[in-house]
Coordinates of C-alpha atoms in Angstrom, one line a residue:
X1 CA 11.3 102.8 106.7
X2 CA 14.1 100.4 107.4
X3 CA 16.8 100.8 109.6
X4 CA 20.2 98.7 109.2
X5 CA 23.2 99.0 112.2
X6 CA 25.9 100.6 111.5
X7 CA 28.5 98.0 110.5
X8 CA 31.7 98.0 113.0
X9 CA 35.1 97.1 111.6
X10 CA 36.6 94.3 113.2
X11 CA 40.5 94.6 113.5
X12 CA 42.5 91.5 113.2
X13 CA 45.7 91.7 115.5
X14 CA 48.4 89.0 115.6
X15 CA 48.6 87.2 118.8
X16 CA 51.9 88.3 121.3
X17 CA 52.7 84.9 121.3
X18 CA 53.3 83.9 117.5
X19 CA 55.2 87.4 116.8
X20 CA 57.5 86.1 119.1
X21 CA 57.9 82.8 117.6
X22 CA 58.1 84.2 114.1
X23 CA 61.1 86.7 115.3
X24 CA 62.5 83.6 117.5
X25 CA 63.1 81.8 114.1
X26 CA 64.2 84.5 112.1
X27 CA 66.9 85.0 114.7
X28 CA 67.6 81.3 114.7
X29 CA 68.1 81.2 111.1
X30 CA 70.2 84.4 111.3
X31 CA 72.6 83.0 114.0
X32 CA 72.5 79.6 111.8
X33 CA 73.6 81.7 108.9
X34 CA 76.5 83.6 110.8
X35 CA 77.6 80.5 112.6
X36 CA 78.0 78.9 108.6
X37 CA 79.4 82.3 107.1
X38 CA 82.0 82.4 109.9
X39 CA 83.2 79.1 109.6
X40 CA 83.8 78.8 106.4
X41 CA 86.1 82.2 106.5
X42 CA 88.1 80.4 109.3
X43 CA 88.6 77.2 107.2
X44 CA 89.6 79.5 104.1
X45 CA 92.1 81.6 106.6
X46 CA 93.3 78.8 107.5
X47 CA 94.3 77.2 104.2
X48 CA 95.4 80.8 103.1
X49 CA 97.5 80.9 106.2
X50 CA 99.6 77.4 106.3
X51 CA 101.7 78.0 103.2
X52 CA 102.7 81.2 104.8
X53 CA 103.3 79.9 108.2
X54 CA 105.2 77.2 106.6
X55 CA 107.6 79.1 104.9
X56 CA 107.8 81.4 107.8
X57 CA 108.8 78.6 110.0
X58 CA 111.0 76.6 107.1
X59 CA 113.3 79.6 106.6
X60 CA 114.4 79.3 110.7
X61 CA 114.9 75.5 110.0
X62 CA 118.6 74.2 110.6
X63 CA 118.3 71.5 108.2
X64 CA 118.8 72.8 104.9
X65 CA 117.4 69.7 103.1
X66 CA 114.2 70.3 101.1
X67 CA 112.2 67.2 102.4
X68 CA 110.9 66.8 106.0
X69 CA 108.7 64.3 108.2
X70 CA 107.3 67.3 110.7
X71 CA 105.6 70.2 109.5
X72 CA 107.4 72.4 111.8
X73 CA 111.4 72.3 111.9
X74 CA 112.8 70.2 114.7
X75 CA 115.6 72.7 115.2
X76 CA 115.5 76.4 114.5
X77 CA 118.1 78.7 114.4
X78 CA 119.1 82.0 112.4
X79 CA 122.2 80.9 110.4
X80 CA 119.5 80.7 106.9
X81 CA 119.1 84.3 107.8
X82 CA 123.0 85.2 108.1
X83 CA 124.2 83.1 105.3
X84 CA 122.1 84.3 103.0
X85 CA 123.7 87.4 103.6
X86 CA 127.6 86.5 104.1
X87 CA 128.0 83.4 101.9
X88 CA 128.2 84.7 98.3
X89 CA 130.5 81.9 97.3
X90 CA 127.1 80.3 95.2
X91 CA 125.4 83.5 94.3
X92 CA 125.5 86.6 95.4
X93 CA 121.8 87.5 96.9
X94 CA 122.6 90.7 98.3
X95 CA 123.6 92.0 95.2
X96 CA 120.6 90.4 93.6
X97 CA 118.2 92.0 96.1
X98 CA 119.7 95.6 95.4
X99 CA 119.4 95.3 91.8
X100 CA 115.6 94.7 92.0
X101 CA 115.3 97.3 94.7
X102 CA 116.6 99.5 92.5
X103 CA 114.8 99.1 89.8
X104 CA 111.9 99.2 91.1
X105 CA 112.1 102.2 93.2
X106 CA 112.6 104.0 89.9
X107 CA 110.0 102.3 87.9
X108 CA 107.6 102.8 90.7
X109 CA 108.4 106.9 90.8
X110 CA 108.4 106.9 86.5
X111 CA 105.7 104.7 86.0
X112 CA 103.5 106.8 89.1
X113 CA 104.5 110.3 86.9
X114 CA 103.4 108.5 83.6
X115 CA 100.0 107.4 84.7
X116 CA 98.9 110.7 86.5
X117 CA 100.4 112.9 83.3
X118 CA 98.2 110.6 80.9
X119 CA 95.4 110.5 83.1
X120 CA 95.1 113.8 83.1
X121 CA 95.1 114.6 79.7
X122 CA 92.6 111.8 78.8
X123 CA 90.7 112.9 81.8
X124 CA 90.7 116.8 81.2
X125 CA 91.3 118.0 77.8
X126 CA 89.3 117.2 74.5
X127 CA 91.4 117.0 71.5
X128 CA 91.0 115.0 68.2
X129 CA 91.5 111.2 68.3
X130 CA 91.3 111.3 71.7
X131 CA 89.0 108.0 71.6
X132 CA 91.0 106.5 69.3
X133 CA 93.8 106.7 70.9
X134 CA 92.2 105.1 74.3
X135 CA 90.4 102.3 72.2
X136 CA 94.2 101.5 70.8
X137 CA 95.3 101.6 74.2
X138 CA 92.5 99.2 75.3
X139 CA 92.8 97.0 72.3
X140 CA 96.6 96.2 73.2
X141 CA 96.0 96.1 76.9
X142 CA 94.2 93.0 75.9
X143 CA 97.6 91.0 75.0
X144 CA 99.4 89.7 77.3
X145 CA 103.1 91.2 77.9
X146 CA 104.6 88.2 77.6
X147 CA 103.8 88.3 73.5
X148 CA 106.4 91.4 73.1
X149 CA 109.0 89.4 74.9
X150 CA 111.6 88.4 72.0
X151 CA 110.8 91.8 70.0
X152 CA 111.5 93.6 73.2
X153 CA 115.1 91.8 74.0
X154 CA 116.3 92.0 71.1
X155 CA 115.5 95.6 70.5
X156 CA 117.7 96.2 73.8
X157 CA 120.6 94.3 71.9
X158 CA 120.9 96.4 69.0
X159 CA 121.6 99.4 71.1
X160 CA 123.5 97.8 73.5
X161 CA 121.6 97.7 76.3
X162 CA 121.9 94.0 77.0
X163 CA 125.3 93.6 78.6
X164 CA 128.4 95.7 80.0
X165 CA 126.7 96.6 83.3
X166 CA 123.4 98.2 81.4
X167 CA 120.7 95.5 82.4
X168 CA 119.6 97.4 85.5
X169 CA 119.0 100.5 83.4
X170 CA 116.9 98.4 80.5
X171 CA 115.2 96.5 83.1
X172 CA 113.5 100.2 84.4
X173 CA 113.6 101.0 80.5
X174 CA 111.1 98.0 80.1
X175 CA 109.3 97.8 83.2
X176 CA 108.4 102.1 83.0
X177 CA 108.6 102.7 79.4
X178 CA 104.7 101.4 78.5
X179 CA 103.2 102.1 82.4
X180 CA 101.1 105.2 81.3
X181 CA 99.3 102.6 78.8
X182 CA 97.8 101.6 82.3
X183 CA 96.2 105.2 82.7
X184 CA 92.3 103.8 82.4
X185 CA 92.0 103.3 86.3
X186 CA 93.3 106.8 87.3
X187 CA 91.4 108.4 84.9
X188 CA 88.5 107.0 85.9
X189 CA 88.7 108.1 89.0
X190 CA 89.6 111.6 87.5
X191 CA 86.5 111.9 85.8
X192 CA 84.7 111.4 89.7
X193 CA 86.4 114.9 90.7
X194 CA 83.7 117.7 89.6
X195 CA 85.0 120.0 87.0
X196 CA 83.8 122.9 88.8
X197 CA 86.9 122.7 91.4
X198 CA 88.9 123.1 88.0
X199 CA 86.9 126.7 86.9
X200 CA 86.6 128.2 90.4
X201 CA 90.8 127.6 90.3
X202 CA 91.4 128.8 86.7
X203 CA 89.1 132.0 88.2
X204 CA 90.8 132.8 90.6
X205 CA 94.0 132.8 88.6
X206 CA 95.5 129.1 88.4
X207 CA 97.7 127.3 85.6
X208 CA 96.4 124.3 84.0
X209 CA 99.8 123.0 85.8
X210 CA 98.4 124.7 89.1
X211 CA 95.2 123.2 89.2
X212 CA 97.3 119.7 88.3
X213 CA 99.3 120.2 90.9
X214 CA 96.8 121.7 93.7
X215 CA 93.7 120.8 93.1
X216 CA 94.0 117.5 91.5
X217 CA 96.8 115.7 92.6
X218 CA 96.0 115.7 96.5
X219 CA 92.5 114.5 95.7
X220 CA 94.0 111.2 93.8
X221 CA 96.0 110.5 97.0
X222 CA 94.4 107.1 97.3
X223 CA 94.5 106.2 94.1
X224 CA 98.5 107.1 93.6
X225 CA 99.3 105.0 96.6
X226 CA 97.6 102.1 94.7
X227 CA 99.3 102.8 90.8
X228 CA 102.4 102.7 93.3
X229 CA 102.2 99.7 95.3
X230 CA 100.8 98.2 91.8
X231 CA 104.4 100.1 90.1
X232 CA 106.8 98.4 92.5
X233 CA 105.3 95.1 92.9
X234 CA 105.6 94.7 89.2
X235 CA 109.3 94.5 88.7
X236 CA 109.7 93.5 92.3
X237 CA 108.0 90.0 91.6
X238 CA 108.7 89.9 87.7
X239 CA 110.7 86.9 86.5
X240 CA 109.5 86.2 83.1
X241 CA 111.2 89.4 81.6
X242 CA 114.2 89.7 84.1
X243 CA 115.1 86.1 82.9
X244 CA 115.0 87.0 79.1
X245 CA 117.1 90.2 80.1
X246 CA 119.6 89.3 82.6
X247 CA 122.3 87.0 81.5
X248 CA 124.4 87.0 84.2
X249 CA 124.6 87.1 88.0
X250 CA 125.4 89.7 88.7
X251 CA 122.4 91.4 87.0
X252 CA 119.8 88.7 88.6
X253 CA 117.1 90.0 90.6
X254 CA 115.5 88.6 93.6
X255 CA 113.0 86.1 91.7
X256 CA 116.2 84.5 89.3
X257 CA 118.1 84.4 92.6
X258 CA 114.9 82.6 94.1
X259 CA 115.0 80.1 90.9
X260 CA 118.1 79.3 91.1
X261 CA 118.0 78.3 94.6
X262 CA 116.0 75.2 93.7
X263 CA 117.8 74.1 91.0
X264 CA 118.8 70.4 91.2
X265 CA 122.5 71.2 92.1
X266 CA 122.0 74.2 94.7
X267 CA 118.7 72.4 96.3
X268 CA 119.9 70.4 98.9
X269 CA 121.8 73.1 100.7
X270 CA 119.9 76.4 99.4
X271 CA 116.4 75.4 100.4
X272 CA 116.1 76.8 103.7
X273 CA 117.7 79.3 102.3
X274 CA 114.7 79.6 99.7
X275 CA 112.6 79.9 102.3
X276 CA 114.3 83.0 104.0
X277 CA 114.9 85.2 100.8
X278 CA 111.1 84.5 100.2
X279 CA 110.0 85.8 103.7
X280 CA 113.0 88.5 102.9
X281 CA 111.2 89.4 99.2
X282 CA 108.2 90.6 101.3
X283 CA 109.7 92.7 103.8
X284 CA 110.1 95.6 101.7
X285 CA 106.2 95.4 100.3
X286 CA 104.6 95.1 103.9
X287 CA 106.5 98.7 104.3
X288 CA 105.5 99.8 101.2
X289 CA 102.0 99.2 101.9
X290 CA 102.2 100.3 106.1
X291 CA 103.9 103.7 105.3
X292 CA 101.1 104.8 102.0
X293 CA 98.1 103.3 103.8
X294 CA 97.5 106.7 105.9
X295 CA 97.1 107.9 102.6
X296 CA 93.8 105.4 101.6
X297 CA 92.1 108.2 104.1
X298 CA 92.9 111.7 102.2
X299 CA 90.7 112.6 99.5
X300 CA 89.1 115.7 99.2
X301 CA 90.3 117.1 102.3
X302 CA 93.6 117.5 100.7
X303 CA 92.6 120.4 97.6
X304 CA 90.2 121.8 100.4
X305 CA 93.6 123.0 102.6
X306 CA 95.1 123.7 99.3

């Protein structure tokens, strides 16, 4: 009768040494990695930063001439500032800069309405041609605005909304009239909120207008802060249509009074001018975005204490 040993199992462990090699190299390569991601972000802040810092520093420059040897101003001073205020013997900016606030305060609050009152109803309700309606929608989201320009001004003309004072009101007309076309991103964040917050309030006795109002309009908090940044920056920053529209100065908004600071016969003495209605154009969009930002952080907590 034979008798074989019992085979032992021989267990193969890696050597102290070369783990710490391999996890020396790994963090090599990581730190190499970090060290190559970081600098390229600076190099692109930096190039992102200069014009901004330039125009920044251009619109405190005394001289008002457009070319310079020195990136920096030699001289700084305010008077850019004040006399873009004060000196309305060229253009009147002020009144240029209140025309555009206007109107885009109101397109802003329309266009906001619009968009959560489509959204909704695309969002919530079932009806018939309900899909053909949003692949229309899609379909002409697809041209560009600019195609509808002439057939929009001179719809504006035949009922007189072109001159006499009324460019403001068919500048918010224009700029609000087609914003709940632009309904797609709200509802698609609609269509995240379950629809059994929606039954439990119908249940316990809420309006279709209630459960709007209650249940999903402080959950879309985030998202109405970003349809109105979106709704004021539009008009704020539109020239293209404001240029068709406007015919005179006194209509102008802040980006034709912008343009026609560097026209040949204003540049020599409006540039640094330029500059300081630029810097001044942003002012009222850095507040914009500071006072709604709180509201990036409410979400459901909102129809919760509702």
């Amino acid at each position: 009768m034979n008798t074989s040993a019992p085979s032992t199992a021989v267990e193969v462990t890696p050597r102290a040494g070369s783990k710490t090699s391999i996890m020396g190299s790994l963090s090599k390569r990581r730190m190499v990695g970090d060290i190559v991601v970081h600098t390229f972000l600076a190099i692109m802040a930096v190039i992102w930063m200069l014009p901004i810092v330039w125009v920044v520093a251009e619109s405190f420059n005394k001289d008002p001439a457009p070319y310079t040897k020195t990136f920096f101003p030699k001289e700084f001073s305010l008077d850019n500032y004040i006399k873009i205020f004060t000196d309305r013997s060229v253009m009147d900016f002020p009144r240029m800069y209140l025309n555009t606030f206007i109107i885009a305060c109101f397109t802003c609050v329309i266009s906001v309405f619009f968009v959560l009152m489509v959204a909704y109803v695309m969002s919530r309700m079932r009806f018939r041609l309900r899909r053909t309606f949003m692949s229309v929608v899609l379909i002409l989201g697809m041209f560009p605005g600019i195609m509808a320009v002439s057939a929009i001004y001179f719809i504006l003309k035949a009922v007189g909304l072109t001159g006499g004072g009324m460019t403001i009101l068919a500048l918010i007309l224009v700029y609000s009239a087609g914003s709940g076309a632009g309904f797609y991103v709200m509802k698609g964040y609609m269509d995240t909120i379950p629809n059994s917050l929606d039954e439990a309030a119908i249940l316990d006795g809420c309006t279709r207008s209630q459960v709007f109002w209650k249940i999903i309009l402080p959950i879309c908090k985030p998202m109405i802060v970003y349809q109105a940044i979106v709704s004021f920056l539009g008009p704020w920053l539109d020239f293209v249509m404001a240029k068709v529209i406007a015919r005179t100065q006194s209509d102008y908004t802040v980006a034709l009074g912008l343009w026609l600071m560097l026209e040949k016969e204003y540049i020599h003495t409006w540039f640094a001018r330029f500059a300081a209605g630029a810097v001044l154009v942003s002012v009222p969009i850095a507040i914009l975005f500071i006072v709604m930002q709180r509201f990036y952080q409410e979400s459901m907590s909102g129809s919760v204490k509702g």
